[in-house]
CSV table of C-alpha atoms in Angstrom, one decimal:
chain,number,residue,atom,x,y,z
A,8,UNK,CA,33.8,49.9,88.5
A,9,UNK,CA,31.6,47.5,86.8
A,10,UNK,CA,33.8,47.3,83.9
A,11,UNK,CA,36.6,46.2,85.7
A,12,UNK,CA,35.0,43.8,87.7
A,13,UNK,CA,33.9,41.9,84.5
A,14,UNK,CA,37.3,42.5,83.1
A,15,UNK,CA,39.0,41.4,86.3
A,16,UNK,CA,36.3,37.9,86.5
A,17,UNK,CA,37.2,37.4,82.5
A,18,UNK,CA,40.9,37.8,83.2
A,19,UNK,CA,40.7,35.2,85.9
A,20,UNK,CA,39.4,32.8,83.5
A,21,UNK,CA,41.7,33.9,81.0
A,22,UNK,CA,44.6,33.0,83.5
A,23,UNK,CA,43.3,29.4,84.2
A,24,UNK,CA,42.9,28.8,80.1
A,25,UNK,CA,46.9,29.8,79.2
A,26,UNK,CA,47.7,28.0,82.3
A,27,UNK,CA,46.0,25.2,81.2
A,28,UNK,CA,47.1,25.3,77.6
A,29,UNK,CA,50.4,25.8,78.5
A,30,UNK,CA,50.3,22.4,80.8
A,31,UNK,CA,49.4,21.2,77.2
A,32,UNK,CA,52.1,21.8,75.4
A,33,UNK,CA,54.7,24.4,75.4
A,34,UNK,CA,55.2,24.6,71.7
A,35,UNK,CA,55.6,28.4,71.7
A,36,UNK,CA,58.1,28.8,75.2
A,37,UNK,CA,60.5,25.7,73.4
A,38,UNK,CA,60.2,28.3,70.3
A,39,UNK,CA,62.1,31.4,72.0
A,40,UNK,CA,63.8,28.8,73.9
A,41,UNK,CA,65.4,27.6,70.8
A,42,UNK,CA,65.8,30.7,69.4
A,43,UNK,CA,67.1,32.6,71.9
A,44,UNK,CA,69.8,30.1,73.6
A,45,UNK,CA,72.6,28.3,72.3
A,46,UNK,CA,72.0,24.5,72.2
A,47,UNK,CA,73.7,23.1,75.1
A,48,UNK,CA,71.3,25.8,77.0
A,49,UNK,CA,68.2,25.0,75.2
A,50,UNK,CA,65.6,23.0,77.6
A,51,UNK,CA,65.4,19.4,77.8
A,52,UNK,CA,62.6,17.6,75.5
A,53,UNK,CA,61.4,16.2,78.9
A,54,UNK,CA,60.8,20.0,80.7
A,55,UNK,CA,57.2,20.5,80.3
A,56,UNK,CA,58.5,24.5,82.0
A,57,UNK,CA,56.4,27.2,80.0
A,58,UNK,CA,55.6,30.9,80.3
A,59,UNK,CA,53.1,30.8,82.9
A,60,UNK,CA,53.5,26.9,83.5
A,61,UNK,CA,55.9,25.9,86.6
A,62,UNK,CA,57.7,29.6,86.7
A,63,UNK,CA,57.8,31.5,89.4
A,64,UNK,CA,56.2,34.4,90.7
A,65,UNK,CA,58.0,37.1,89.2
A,66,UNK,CA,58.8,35.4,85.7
A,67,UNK,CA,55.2,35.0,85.2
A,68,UNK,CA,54.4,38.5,86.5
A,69,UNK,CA,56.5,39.5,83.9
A,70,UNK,CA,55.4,37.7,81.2
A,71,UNK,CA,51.5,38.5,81.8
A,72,UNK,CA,52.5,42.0,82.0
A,73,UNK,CA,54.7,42.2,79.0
A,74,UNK,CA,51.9,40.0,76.9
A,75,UNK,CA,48.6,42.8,78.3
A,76,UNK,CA,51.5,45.9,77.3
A,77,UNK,CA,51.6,44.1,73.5
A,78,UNK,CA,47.9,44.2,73.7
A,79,UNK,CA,47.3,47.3,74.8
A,80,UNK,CA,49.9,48.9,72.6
A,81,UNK,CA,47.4,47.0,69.5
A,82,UNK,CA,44.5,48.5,71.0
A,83,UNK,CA,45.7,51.7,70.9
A,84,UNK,CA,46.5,51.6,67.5
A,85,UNK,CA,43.6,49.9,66.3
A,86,UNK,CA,40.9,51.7,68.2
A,87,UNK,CA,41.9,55.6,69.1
A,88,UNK,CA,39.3,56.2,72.2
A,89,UNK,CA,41.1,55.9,76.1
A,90,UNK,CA,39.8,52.5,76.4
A,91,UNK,CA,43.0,50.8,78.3
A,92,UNK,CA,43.4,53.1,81.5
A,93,UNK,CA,45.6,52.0,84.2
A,94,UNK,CA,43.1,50.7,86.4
A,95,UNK,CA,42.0,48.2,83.8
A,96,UNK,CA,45.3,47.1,82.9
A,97,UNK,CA,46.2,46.2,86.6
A,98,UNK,CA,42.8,44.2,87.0
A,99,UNK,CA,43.9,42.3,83.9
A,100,UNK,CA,47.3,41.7,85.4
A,101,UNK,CA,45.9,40.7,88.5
A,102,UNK,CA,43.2,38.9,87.2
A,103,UNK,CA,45.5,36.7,85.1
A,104,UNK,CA,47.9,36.1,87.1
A,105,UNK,CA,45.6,34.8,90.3
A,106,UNK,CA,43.3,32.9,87.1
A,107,UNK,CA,46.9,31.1,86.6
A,108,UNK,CA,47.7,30.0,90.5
A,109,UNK,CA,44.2,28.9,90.8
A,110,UNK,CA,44.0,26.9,87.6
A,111,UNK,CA,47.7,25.4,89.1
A,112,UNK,CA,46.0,24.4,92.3
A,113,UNK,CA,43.0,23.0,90.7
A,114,UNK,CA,45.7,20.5,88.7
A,115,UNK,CA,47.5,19.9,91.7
A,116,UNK,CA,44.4,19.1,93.6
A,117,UNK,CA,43.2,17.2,91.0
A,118,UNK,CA,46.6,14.7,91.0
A,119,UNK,CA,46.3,14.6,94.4
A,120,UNK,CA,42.8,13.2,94.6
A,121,UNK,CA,43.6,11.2,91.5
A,122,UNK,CA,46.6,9.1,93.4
A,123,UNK,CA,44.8,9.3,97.0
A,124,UNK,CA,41.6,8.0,95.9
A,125,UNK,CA,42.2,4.0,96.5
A,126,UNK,CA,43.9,4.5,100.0
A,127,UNK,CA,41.5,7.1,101.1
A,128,UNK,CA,38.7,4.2,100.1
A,129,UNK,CA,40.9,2.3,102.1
A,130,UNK,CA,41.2,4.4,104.8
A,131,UNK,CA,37.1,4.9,105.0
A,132,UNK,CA,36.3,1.2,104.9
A,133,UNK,CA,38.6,0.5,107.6
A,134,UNK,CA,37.0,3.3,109.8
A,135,UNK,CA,33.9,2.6,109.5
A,136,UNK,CA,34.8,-0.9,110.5
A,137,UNK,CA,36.4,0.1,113.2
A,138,UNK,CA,33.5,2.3,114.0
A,139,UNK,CA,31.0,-1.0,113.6
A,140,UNK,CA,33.4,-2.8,116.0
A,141,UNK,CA,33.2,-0.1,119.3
A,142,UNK,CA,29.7,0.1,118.8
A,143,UNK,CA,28.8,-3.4,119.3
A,144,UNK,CA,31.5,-3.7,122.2
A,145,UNK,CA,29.3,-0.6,123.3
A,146,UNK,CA,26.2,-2.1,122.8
A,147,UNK,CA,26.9,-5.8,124.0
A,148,UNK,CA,29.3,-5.6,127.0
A,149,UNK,CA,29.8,-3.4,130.0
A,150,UNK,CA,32.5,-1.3,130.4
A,151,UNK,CA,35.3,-2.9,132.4
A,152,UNK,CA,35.2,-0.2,134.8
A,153,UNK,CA,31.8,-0.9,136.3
A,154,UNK,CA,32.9,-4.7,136.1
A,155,UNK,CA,35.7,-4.0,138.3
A,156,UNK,CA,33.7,-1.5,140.7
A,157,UNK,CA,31.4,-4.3,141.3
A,158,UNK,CA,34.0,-6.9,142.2
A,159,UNK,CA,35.6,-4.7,144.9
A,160,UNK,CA,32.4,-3.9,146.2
A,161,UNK,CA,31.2,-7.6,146.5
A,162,UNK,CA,34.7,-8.5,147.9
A,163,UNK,CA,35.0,-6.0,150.5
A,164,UNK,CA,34.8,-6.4,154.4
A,165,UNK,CA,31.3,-5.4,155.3
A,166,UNK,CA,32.2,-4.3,158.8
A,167,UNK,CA,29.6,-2.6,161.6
A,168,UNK,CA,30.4,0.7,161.7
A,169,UNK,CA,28.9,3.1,164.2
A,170,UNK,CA,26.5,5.4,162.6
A,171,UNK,CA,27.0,9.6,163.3
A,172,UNK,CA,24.2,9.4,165.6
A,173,UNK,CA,26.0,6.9,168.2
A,174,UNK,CA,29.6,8.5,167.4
A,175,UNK,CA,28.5,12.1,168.7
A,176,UNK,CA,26.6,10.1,172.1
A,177,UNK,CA,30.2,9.0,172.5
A,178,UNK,CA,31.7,11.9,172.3
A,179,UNK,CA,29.0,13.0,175.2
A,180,UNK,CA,27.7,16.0,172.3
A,181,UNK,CA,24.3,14.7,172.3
């Protein structure tokens, strides 16, 4: 279990370096691009599309699996003892391929932040501004509501009313 936890945490980082190789350059995908298709379906010199760089979930699935079955197959070769089992294979898969999505939103965050910075600055200066401004209409005035509740008070009839005492005499209770 161990083992595969270290191999799963290396994978992840493995991921997030071809990821970010691959946002690079593509050298090697324009490569098998070229010699695969025919040149009016070869890629355009402005498509920065890679193996693992903008493709979609089951393209790079397949590619990370296919590129771990090379390795394996050269492992066994090379070295005879049972060292890739299934279990560590699949954490490598795994690994790599959730090392690549979060190396992808790293960049994306990244850009994000990058083009956002100056009207977020923006956007703070002119709150705290704002907040500067209703804190000194707290501190110096008084809210218009208690303004107002004065005013009807001083400009309301002060008629003599009886009090509860006289109205229940009246009424012959008391």
């Amino acid at each position: 279990m161990t083992l595969e936890l270290i191999i799963f945490i290396g994978a992840i980082l493995f991921g997030a370096l071809l990821y970010w190789r691959e946002s690079q350059s593509n050298r090697l995908y324009r490569f098998f691009n070229k010699l695969m298709y025919s040149k009016e379906l070869q890629m355009k010199p402005s498509d920065k599309t890679g193996f693992l760089y903008q493709q979609k979930f089951i393209i790079r699935l397949v590619f990370i699996g296919f590129l771990f079955l090379i390795g394996i197959v050269i492992t066994r070769f090379l070295i005879p003892i049972d060292v890739a089992t299934i279990s560590i294979f699949a954490s490598m898969i795994v690994g790599t391929l959730l090392g690549t999505y979060l190396a992808g939103f790293i960049f994306k965050s990244s850009a994000v932040i990058d083009k956002k910075s100056e009207s977020v600055e923006d956007l703070v200066k002119e709150t705290i501004d704002k907040g500067k401004d209703f804190i000194e209409d707290i501190t110096t005035k008084k809210p218009p509501v208690i303004e107002e509740a004065k005013k009807e008070i001083e400009n309301e009839p002060k008629t003599k009313e009886k009090s509860a005492r006289e109205r229940l005499k009246d009424k012959g209770l008391l």
